[in-house]
Short mmCIF file of C-alpha atoms in Angstrom, two decimals:
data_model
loop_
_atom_site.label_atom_id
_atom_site.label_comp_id
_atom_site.label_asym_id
_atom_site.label_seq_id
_atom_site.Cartn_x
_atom_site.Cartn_y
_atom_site.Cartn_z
CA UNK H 18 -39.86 -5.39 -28.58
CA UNK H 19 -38.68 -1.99 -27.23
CA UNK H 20 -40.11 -2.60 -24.02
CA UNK H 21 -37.85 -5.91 -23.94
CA UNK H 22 -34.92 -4.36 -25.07
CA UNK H 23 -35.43 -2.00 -22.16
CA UNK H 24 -36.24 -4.22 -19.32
CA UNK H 25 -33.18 -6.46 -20.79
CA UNK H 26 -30.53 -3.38 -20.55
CA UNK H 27 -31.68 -2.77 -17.32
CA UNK H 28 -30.90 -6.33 -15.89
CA UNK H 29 -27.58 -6.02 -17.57
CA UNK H 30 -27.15 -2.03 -15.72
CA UNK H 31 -27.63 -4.03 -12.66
CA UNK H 32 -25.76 -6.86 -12.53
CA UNK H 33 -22.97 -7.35 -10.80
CA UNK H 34 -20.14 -9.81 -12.83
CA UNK H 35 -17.15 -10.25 -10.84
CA UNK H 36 -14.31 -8.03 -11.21
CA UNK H 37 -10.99 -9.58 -13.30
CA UNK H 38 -7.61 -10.05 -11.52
CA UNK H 39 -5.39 -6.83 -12.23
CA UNK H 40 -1.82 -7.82 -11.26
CA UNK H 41 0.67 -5.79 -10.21
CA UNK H 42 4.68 -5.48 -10.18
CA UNK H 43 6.16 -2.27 -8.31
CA UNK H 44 9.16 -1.42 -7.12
CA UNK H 45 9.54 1.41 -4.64
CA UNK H 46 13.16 3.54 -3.59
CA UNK H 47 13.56 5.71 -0.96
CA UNK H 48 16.34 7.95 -0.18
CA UNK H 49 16.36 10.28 3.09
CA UNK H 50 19.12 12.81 4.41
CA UNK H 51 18.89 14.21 8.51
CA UNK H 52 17.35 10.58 10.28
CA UNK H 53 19.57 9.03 12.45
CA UNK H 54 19.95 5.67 13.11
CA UNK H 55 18.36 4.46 9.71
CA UNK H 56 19.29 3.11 6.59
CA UNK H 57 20.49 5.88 3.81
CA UNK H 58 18.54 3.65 1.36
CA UNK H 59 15.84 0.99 0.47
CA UNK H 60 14.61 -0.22 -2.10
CA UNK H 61 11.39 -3.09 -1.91
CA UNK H 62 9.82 -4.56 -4.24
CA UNK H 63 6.13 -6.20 -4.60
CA UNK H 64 3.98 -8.52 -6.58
CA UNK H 65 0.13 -8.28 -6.02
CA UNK H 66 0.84 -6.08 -3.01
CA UNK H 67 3.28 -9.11 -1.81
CA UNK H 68 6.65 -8.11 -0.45
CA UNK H 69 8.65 -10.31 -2.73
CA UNK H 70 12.76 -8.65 -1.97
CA UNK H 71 14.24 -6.20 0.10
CA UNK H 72 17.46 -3.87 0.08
CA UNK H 73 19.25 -1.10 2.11
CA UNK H 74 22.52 0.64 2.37
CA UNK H 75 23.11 -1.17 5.89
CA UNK H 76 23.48 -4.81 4.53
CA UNK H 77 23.83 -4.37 0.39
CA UNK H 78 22.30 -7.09 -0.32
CA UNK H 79 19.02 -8.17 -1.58
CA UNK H 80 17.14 -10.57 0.60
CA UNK H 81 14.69 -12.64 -0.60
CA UNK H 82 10.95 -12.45 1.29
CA UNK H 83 8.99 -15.33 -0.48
CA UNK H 84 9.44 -19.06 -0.50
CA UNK H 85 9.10 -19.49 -4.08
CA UNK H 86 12.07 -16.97 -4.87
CA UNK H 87 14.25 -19.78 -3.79
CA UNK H 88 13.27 -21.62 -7.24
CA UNK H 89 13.82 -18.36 -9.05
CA UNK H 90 16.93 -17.77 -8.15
CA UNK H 91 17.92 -21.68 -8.74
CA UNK H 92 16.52 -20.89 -12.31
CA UNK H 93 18.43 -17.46 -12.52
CA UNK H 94 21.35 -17.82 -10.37
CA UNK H 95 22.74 -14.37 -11.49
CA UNK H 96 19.31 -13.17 -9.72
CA UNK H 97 20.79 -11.65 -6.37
CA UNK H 98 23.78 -10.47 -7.84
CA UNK H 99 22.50 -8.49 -10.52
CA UNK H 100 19.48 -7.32 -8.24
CA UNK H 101 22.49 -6.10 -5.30
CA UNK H 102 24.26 -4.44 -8.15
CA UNK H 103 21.23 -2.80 -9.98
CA UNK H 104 20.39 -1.82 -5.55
CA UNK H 105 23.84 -0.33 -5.14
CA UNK H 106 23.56 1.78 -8.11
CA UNK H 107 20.52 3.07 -7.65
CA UNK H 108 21.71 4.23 -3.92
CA UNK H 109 24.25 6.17 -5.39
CA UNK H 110 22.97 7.50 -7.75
CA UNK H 111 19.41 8.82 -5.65
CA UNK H 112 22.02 10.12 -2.22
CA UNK H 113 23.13 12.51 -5.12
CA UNK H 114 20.13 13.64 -6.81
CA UNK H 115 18.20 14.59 -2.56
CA UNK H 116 21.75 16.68 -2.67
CA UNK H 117 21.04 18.42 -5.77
CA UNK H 118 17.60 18.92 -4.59
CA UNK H 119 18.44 20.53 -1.20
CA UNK H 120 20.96 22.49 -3.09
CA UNK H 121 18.24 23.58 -5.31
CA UNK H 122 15.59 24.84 -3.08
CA UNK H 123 18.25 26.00 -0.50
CA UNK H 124 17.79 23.43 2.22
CA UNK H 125 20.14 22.56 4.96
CA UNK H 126 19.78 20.28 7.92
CA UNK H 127 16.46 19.05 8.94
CA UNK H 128 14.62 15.87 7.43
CA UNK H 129 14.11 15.18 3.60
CA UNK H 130 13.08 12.21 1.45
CA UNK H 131 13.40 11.49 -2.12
CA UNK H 132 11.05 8.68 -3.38
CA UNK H 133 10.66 6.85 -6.20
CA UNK H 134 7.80 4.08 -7.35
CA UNK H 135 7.33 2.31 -10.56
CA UNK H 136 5.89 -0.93 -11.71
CA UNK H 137 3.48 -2.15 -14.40
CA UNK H 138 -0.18 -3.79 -14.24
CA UNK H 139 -1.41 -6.43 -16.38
CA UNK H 140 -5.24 -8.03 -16.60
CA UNK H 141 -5.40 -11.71 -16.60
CA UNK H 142 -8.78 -11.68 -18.71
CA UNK H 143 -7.93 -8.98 -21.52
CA UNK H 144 -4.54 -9.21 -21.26
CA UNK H 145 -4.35 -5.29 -21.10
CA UNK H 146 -1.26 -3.74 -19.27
CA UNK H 147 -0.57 -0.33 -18.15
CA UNK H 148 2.93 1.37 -16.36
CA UNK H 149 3.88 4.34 -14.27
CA UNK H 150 6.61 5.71 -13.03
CA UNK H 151 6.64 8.56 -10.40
CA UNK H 152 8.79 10.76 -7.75
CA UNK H 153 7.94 12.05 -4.54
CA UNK H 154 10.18 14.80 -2.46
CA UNK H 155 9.65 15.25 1.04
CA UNK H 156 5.78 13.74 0.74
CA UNK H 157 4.79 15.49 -2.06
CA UNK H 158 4.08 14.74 -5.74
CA UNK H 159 7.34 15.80 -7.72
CA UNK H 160 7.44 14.09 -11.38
CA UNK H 161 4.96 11.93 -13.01
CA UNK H 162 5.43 9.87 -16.22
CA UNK H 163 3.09 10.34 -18.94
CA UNK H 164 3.03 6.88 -20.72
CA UNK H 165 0.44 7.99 -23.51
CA UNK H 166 2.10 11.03 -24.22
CA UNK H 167 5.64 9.68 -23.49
CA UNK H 168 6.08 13.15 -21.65
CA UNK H 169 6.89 14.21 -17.82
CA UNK H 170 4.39 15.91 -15.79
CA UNK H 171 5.40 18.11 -13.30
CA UNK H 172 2.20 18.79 -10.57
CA UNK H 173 4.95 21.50 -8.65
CA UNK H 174 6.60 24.67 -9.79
CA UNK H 175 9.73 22.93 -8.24
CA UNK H 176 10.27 20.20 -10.67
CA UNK H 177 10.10 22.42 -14.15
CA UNK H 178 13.78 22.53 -14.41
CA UNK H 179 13.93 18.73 -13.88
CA UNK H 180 10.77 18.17 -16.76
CA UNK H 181 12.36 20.35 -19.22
CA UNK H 182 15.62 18.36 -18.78
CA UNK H 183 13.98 15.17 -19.24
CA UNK H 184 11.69 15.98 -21.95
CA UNK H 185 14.72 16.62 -23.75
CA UNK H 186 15.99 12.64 -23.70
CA UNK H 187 13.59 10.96 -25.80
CA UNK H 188 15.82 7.85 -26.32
CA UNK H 189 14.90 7.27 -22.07
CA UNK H 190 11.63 7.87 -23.05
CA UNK H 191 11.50 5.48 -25.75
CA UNK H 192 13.32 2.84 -23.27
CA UNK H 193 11.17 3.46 -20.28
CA UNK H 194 7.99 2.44 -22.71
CA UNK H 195 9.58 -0.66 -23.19
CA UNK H 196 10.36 -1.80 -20.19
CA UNK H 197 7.02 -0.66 -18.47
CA UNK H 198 4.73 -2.33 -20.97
CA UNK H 199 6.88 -5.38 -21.98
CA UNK H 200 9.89 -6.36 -19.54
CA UNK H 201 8.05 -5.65 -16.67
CA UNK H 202 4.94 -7.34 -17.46
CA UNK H 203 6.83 -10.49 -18.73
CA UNK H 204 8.24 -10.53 -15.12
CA UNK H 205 5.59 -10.07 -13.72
CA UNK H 206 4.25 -13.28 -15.27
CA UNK H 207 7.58 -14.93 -14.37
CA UNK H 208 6.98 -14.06 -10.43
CA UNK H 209 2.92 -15.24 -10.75
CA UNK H 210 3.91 -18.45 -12.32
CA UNK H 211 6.26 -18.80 -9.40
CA UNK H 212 4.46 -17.70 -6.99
CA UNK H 213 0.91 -19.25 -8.71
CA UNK H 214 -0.20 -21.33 -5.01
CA UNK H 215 0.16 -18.21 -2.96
CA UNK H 216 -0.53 -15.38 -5.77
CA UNK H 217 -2.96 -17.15 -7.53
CA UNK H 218 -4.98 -18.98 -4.81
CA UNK H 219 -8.47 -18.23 -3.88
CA UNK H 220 -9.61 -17.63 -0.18
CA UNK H 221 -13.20 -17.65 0.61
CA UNK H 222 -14.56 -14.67 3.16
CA UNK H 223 -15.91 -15.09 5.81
CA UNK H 224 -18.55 -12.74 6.70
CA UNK H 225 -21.11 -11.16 9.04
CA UNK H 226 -23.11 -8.44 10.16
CA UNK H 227 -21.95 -6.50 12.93
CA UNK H 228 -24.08 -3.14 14.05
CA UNK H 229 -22.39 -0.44 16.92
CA UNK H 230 -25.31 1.00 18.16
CA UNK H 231 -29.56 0.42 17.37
CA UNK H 232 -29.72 3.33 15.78
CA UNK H 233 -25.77 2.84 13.40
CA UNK H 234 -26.19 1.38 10.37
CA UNK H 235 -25.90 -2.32 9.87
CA UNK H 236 -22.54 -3.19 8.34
CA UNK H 237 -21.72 -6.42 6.22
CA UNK H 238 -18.27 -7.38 6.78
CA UNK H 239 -16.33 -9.31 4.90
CA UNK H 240 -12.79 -10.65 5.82
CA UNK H 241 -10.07 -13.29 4.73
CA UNK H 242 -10.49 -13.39 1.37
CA UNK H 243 -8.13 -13.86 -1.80
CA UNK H 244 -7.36 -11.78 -4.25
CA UNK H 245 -8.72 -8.82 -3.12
CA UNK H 246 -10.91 -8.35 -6.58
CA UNK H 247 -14.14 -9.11 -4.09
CA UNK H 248 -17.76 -7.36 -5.17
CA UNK H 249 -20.02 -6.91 -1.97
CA UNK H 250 -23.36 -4.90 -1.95
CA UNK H 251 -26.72 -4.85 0.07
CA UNK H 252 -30.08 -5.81 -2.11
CA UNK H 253 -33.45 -5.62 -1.29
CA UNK H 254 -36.15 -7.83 -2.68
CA UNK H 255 -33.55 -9.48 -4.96
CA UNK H 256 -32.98 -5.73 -6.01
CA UNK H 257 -29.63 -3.76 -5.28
CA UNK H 258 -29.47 -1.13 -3.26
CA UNK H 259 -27.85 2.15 -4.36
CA UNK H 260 -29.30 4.81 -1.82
CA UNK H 261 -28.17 4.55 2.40
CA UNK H 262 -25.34 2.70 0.93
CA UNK H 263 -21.83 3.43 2.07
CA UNK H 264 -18.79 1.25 0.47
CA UNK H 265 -15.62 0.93 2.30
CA UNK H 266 -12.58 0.77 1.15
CA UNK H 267 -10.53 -2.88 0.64
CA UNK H 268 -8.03 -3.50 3.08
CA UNK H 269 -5.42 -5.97 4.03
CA UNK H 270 -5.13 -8.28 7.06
CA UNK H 271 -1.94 -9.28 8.61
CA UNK H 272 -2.30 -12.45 6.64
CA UNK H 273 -2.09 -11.23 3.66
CA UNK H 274 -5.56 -12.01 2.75
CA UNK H 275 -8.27 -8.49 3.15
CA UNK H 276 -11.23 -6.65 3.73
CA UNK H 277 -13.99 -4.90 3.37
CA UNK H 278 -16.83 -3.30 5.10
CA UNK H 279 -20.26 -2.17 3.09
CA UNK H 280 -22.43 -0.10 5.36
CA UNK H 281 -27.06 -0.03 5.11
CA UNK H 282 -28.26 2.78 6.81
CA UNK H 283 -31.93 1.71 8.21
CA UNK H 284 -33.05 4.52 10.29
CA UNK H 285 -36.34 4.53 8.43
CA UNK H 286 -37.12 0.54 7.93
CA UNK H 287 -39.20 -1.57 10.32
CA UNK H 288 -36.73 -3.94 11.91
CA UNK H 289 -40.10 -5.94 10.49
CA UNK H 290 -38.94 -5.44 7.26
CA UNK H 291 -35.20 -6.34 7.92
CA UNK H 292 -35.49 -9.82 6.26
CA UNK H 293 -36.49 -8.42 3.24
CA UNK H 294 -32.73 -7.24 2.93
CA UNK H 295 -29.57 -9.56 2.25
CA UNK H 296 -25.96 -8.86 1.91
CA UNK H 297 -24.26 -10.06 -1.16
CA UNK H 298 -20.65 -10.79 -1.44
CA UNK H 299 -19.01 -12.33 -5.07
CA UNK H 300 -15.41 -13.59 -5.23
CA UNK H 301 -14.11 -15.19 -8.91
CA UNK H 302 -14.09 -18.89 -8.33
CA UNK H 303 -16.20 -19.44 -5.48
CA UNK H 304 -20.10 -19.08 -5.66
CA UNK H 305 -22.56 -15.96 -4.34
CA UNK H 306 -22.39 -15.70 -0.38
CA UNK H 307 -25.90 -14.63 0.64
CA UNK H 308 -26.16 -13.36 4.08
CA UNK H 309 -29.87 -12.26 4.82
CA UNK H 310 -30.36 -9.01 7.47
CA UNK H 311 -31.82 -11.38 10.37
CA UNK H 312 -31.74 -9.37 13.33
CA UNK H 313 -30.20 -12.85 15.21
CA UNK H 314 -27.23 -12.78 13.04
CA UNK H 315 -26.39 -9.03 13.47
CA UNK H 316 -23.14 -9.02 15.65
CA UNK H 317 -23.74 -6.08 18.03
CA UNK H 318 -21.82 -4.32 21.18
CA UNK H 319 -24.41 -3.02 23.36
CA UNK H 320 -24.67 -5.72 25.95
CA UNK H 321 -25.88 -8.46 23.48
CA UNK H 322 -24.22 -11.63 21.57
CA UNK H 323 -25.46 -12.25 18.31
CA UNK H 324 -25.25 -15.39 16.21
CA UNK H 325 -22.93 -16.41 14.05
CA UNK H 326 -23.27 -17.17 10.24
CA UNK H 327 -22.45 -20.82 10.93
CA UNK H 328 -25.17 -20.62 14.20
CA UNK H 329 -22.25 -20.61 16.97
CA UNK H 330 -22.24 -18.29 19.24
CA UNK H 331 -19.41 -15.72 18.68
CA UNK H 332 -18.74 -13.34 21.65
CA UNK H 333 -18.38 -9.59 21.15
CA UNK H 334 -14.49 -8.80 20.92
CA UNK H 335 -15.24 -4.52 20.11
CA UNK H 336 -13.79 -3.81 23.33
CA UNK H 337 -10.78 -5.91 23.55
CA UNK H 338 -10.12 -4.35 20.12
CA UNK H 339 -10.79 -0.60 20.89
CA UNK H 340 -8.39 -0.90 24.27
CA UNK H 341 -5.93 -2.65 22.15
CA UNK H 342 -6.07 0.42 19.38
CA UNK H 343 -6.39 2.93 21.98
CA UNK H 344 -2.78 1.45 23.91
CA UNK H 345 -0.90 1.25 20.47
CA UNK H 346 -2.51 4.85 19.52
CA UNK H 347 -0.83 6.64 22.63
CA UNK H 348 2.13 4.60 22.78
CA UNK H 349 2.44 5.63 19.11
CA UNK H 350 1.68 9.59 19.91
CA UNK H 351 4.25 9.11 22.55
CA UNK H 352 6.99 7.70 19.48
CA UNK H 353 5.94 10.62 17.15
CA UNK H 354 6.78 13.87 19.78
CA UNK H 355 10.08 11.51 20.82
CA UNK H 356 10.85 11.76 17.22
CA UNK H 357 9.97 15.39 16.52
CA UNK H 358 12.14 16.57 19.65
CA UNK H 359 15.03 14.38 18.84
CA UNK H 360 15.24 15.55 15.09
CA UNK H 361 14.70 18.75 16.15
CA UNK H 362 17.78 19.11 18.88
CA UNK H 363 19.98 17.99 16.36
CA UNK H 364 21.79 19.73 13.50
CA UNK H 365 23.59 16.70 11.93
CA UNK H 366 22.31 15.89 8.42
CA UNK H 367 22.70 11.89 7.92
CA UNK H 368 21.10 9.93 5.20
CA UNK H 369 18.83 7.73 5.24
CA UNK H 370 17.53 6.15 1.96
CA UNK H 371 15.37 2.67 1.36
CA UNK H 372 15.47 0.99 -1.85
CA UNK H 373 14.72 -2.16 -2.80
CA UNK H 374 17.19 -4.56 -5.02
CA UNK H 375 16.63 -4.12 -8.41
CA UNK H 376 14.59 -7.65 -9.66
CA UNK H 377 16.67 -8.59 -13.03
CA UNK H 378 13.51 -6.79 -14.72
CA UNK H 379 13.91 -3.28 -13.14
CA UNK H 380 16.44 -1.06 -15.29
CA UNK H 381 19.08 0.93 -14.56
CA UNK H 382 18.35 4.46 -15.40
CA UNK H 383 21.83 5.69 -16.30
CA UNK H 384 21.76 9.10 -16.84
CA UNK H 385 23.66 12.50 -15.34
CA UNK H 386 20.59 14.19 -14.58
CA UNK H 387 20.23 15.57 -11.34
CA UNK H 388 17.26 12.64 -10.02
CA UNK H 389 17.48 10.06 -12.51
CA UNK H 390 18.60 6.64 -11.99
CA UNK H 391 18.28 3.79 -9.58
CA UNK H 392 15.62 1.38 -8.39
CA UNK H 393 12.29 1.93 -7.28
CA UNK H 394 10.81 1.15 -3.82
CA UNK H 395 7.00 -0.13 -3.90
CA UNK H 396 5.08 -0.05 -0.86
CA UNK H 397 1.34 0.64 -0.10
CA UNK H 398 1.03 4.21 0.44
CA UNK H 399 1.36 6.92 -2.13
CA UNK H 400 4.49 9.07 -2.82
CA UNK H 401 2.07 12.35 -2.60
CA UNK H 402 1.65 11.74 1.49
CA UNK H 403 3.61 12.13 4.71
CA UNK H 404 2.45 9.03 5.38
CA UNK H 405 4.74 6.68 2.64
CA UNK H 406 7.70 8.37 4.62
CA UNK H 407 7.17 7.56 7.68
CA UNK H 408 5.76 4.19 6.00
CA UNK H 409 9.35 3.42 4.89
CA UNK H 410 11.02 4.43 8.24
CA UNK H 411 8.94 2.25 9.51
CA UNK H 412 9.81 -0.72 6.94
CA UNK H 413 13.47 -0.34 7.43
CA UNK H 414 13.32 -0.11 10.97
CA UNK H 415 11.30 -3.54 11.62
CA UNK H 416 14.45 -4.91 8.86
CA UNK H 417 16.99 -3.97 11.27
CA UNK H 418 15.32 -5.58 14.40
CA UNK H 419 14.70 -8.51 12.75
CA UNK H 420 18.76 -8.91 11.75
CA UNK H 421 20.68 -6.94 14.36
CA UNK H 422 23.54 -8.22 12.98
CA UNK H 423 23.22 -6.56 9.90
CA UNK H 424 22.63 -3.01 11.73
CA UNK H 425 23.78 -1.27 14.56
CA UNK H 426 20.01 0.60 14.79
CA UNK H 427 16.75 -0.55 15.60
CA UNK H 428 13.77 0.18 12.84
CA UNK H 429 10.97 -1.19 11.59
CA UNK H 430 11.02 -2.97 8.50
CA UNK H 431 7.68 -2.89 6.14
CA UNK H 432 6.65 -6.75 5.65
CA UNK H 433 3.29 -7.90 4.85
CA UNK H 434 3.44 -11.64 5.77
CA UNK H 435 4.52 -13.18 7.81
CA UNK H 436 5.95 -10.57 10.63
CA UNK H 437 4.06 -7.10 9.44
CA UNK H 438 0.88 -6.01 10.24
CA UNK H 439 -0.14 -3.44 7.84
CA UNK H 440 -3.37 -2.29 9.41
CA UNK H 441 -1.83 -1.85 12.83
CA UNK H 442 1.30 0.01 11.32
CA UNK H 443 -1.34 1.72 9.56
CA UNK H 444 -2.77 3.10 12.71
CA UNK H 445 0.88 3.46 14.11
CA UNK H 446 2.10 5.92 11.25
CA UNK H 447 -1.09 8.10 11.43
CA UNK H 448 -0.45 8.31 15.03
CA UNK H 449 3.14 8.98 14.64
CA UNK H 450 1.97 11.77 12.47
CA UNK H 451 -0.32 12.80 15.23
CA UNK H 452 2.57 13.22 17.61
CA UNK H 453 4.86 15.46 15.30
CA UNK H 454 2.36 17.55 15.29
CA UNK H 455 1.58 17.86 18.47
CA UNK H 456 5.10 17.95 19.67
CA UNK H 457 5.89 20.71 16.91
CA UNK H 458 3.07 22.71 18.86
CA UNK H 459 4.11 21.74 22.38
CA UNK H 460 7.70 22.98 21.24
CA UNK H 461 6.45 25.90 20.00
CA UNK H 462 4.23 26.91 22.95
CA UNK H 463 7.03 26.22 25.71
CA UNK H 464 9.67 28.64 23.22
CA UNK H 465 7.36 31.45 22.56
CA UNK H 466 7.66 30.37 18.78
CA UNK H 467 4.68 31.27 16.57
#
């Protein structure tokens, strides 16, 4: 009986069951002082990682993103009004507290953001939810919300005076709770019954086996699938394989669908014994894909054209890719040290902030401390990170070229369907970074600056 018990533990240890569906509601705000030619605030806001509204100081006004907001706000009709007026606030109320904050620390000129993200999350299976709530100054962590301990957590030296100040206001506290673990999550269900054929479909992967070199490890690939709560592994024998394993991260297409890459290192197998591999890949709703290592389904780019998993032919597109990264990579380089030297020759401090409109669920945090109030802007990126910065430049940028009327300035707006392209803008911010580096160095080499 022991023995059973045992060998019956272990089956359970090693199964895979398929992940539940954690949705999300965020809302993300960003204020900025010293960037030209962009918005002085935005605010976004997202469902599931879906761009559902967007705000800035430009236009005031919330615009709608989604389809199915159209029957919201024929439901609500208050909806945009409300959301522009909880928007507006907010802006005011965060181009104040980035003052205070430069005033603080003794900053003048040059660029600085203020950021702001919160949201809830809520299980479709156990119907747990959780909340957070968090603030970012110029790309690093400022002020955290404890929701256990109803207390604020301050991971810098520079944000004591604002934690002992807000400590102090248990009735926010108390309010914050509530809207984190109950108004939010009941709109969140109110935008996924909405939104249920787009935010509650299921896409089916597609996948293969793609290997760089002989001697690279063979990578299962799997891509266009919905929601992104997918399970992929390598087994051998019907076993699964812990060791030479390397797991990617999940990413998202253009689409709005994602991706994910698991990588088997077999430097020391047999390409005899390849068959005796497979990669699995589980999605909820849809049954086990089983691709097995055959050496004629491995997609390589050394000069030979594998099959595909449906037995066509698919021609290797690695190169046409890698030119096509390497083009937007410099270009983007080129954008970054354009930026630096252009922020750097000039001494006039204008704002720049991005929020999103305030959804009818996201509260207005009336207050007179120095940071407190307004809506949050969600994005992808988090607030600890250069990278959400220039993430939101980017965002309201594409906005403005996408409604010159609106603006005078060209930017980039963040949008995940249908115009953005998150893994290329991806790629284009960490090159941008790239660039105000190396333009900061440049600079300082041709002024004798150390």
């Amino acid at each position: 009986m022991e023995m059973k018990a045992l060998v019956w533990l272990l089956l359970l240890v090693g199964c895979h069951g398929v992940s539940p569906v954690v949705h999300s509601l965020k809302y993300f705000y960003t204020v900025s002082s010293g960037v030209s030619n962009f918005p002085e605030f935005v605010a976004v806001g997202m469902v599931d990682e879906l761009q559902f509204d967007y705000y800035d100081s430009n236009s005031q006004k919330t615009e709608l993103k989604q389809s199915w907001m159209d029957q919201l706000t024929r439901d609500e009709p208050d909806y945009l009004e409300r959301n522009t007026g909880l928007s507006l606030n907010a802006q005011l109320t965060y181009k104040g507290s980035i003052e205070d904050l430069k005033k603080r620390f003794n900053q003048t000129g040059s660029v600085h953001m203020f950021q702001r993200m919160y949201g809830c999350e809520w299980d479709d299976e156990d119907y747990t939810t959780d909340g957070y709530d968090q603030y970012g100054y110029d790309g690093e962590d400022f002020i955290v919300f404890d929701l256990k301990t109803l207390t604020w957590i301050a991971p810098t030296s520079n944000a004591f005076f604002t934690k002992q100040r807000w400590d102090q206001d248990r009735g926010y506290k108390v309010r914050q709770k509530n809207y984190l673990t109950k108004v939010c999550v009941d709109w969140l269900k109110k935008h996924l019954a909405y939104g249920k054929s787009t935010l509650q479909r299921t896409e089916r992967p597609e996948v293969s086996l793609l290997q760089r070199r002989p001697s690279s490890p063979v990578v299962c690939h799997a891509t266009g699938f919905y929601p992104d709560t997918v399970v992929v592994f390598w087994r051998r024998d019907g076993e699964e394989l812990y060791e030479h394993v390397d797991h990617g991260e999940v990413l998202p297409n253009h689409d709005g669908t994602f991706q994910v890459s698991v990588d088997l290192d077999l430097a020391s197998v047999p390409r005899e014994d390849w068959r005796r591999y497979e990669c699995v890949v589980q999605l909820k709703g849809i049954e086990d894909i089983l691709t097995p290592l055959d050496p004629a389904l491995v997609r390589t780019n050394w000069g030979k054209t594998g099959l595909g998993g449906d037995g066509g032919v698919k021609s290797d597109i690695t190169t046409p890719i890698i030119i096509g990264c390497v083009v937007l990579l410099l270009t983007a380089v080129a954008v970054g040290v354009f930026v630096y030297k252009k922020r750097n020759g000039s001494h006039s401090s204008s704002g720049t902030t991005e929020e999103q409109s305030p959804a009818p669920e996201a509260q207005p945090l009336n207050t007179n401390d120095d940071l407190r109030g307004g809506v949050a802007l969600q994005g992808l990126d988090n607030l600890g990170s250069r990278r959400a910065a220039l993430w939101i430049l980017l965002c309201a940028q594409a906005e403005e070229l996408h409604h010159p009327a609106v603006a005078s300035t060209q930017g980039v707006h963040r949008q995940r369907r249908p115009r953005a392209q998150p893994l290329v803008v991806v790629v284009l911010v960490e090159a941008v970074s790239v660039g105000l580096v190396w333009g900061g160095a440049k600079q300082r080499r041709e002024t004798g600056d150390v």
